[in-house]
Amino acid sequence: MVLQMDSKHSAKKPTIADVAALAGVSVAAVSQVISGKGRISSWTAQIVKDAINELGYVRNHNASTLRSGKTNLIGIVLHNISDNFCAELLDGVSGELEANGKIPLFIQYGKDGASLENRIDLFLHLNVDGIILITPYDVSDDLYIRLSNTPTAYISRNCHYNKKHHIGPNYFNAVETATEHLIKHGHRNIAFIGGEKDSYSRAERIGGFFSALISYDVIPHNEWIIDCPNNQRIAAEKTSNLLTHNPQITAILAYDEMTANGAIHGIQQAGKSVGKDNYIARQIALLCLENIPDTAITNLTCIDFSLKEIGMRAAQDLIQQLESHPGQPNNTVPKLILRDSA
């Protein structure tokens, strides 16, 4: 069927009544086609869609919001959209939300708490259905209380087991798994490099490291646990110095990709190489404590936290809250990606 629009339709913004008149159906039928609710034949639905396209009708979102009390808008507040941690999370969050008919809105905030509060105020003013907060920092109790009446899911680098609707990477279990892998392959002299001294996530990693060592009766060496800023040159210097003064070390756990790349150069500066053969060639096993792609320098064994899956689970948790079926998201299980370096 070819639908014609008479001249009166071009004089004003088309309404749902105009669509109904052009399609020859009731306003109720048009509303059911637009909302996807009700029992409408495919033939009728197609006529309505043709009329909508012919008229250039745009649904009045504000009016539908007033009727349903829902906007389908989800506010996503994050610290740094260019950060690798956030980028992979957003892939999972946005994909899951869109698959459930939600519209994700993204906004960044700075380090200060006022900036975060302002962003949340903006989303609340926009009447979003829910909020997903992605942050490298701890969320204050005041903010939890403030958002208690708004469906909210939280993602952070630190895994808070006592917080509702919170999901994040479990660094303790990840490093415990990585350390056990090295011990089971004959390593007893294992060093840990990277992270700032006052970092909670570093403390959680070191906790997993010590837990594995103690479980296998391996004596921890505190002097082999080296803090390091996020600087490749400094990581190289500290790695070289550590291996030069402690030649018995056969394996290194690197805090993150930057530290791992610096450690590679430090290992070489100490006259050693990266690899598995610590008995004959005196290679140093190197394992990175975050997921990184294969590099041109070497294939690094690493930990995969499946950040995309964490994002998907946070979005699923929020949708369950919106549907009045709240639960508690389960944290993902970290996996080892075995490559040539360990």
CSV table of C-alpha atoms in Angstrom, one decimal, residues 87-97 307-313 315:
chain,number,residue,atom,x,y,z
A,87,ALA,CA,36.2,1.2,28.3
A,88,GLU,CA,35.9,-2.6,28.6
A,89,LEU,CA,33.3,-2.3,31.3
A,90,LEU,CA,31.2,0.1,29.2
A,91,ASP,CA,31.1,-2.4,26.3
A,92,GLY,CA,29.4,-4.9,28.6
A,93,VAL,CA,27.1,-2.3,30.3
A,94,SER,CA,25.8,-0.5,27.2
A,95,GLY,CA,25.3,-3.8,25.3
A,96,GLU,CA,23.2,-5.3,28.0
A,97,LEU,CA,21.2,-2.2,28.6
A,307,LEU,CA,35.6,-6.7,32.7
A,308,LYS,CA,33.0,-6.9,29.9
A,309,GLU,CA,31.2,-9.6,31.8
A,310,ILE,CA,31.4,-7.5,35.0
A,311,GLY,CA,29.7,-4.6,33.1
A,312,MET,CA,27.0,-7.0,31.8
A,313,ARG,CA,26.3,-8.3,35.4
A,315,ALA,CA,23.5,-3.9,34.0
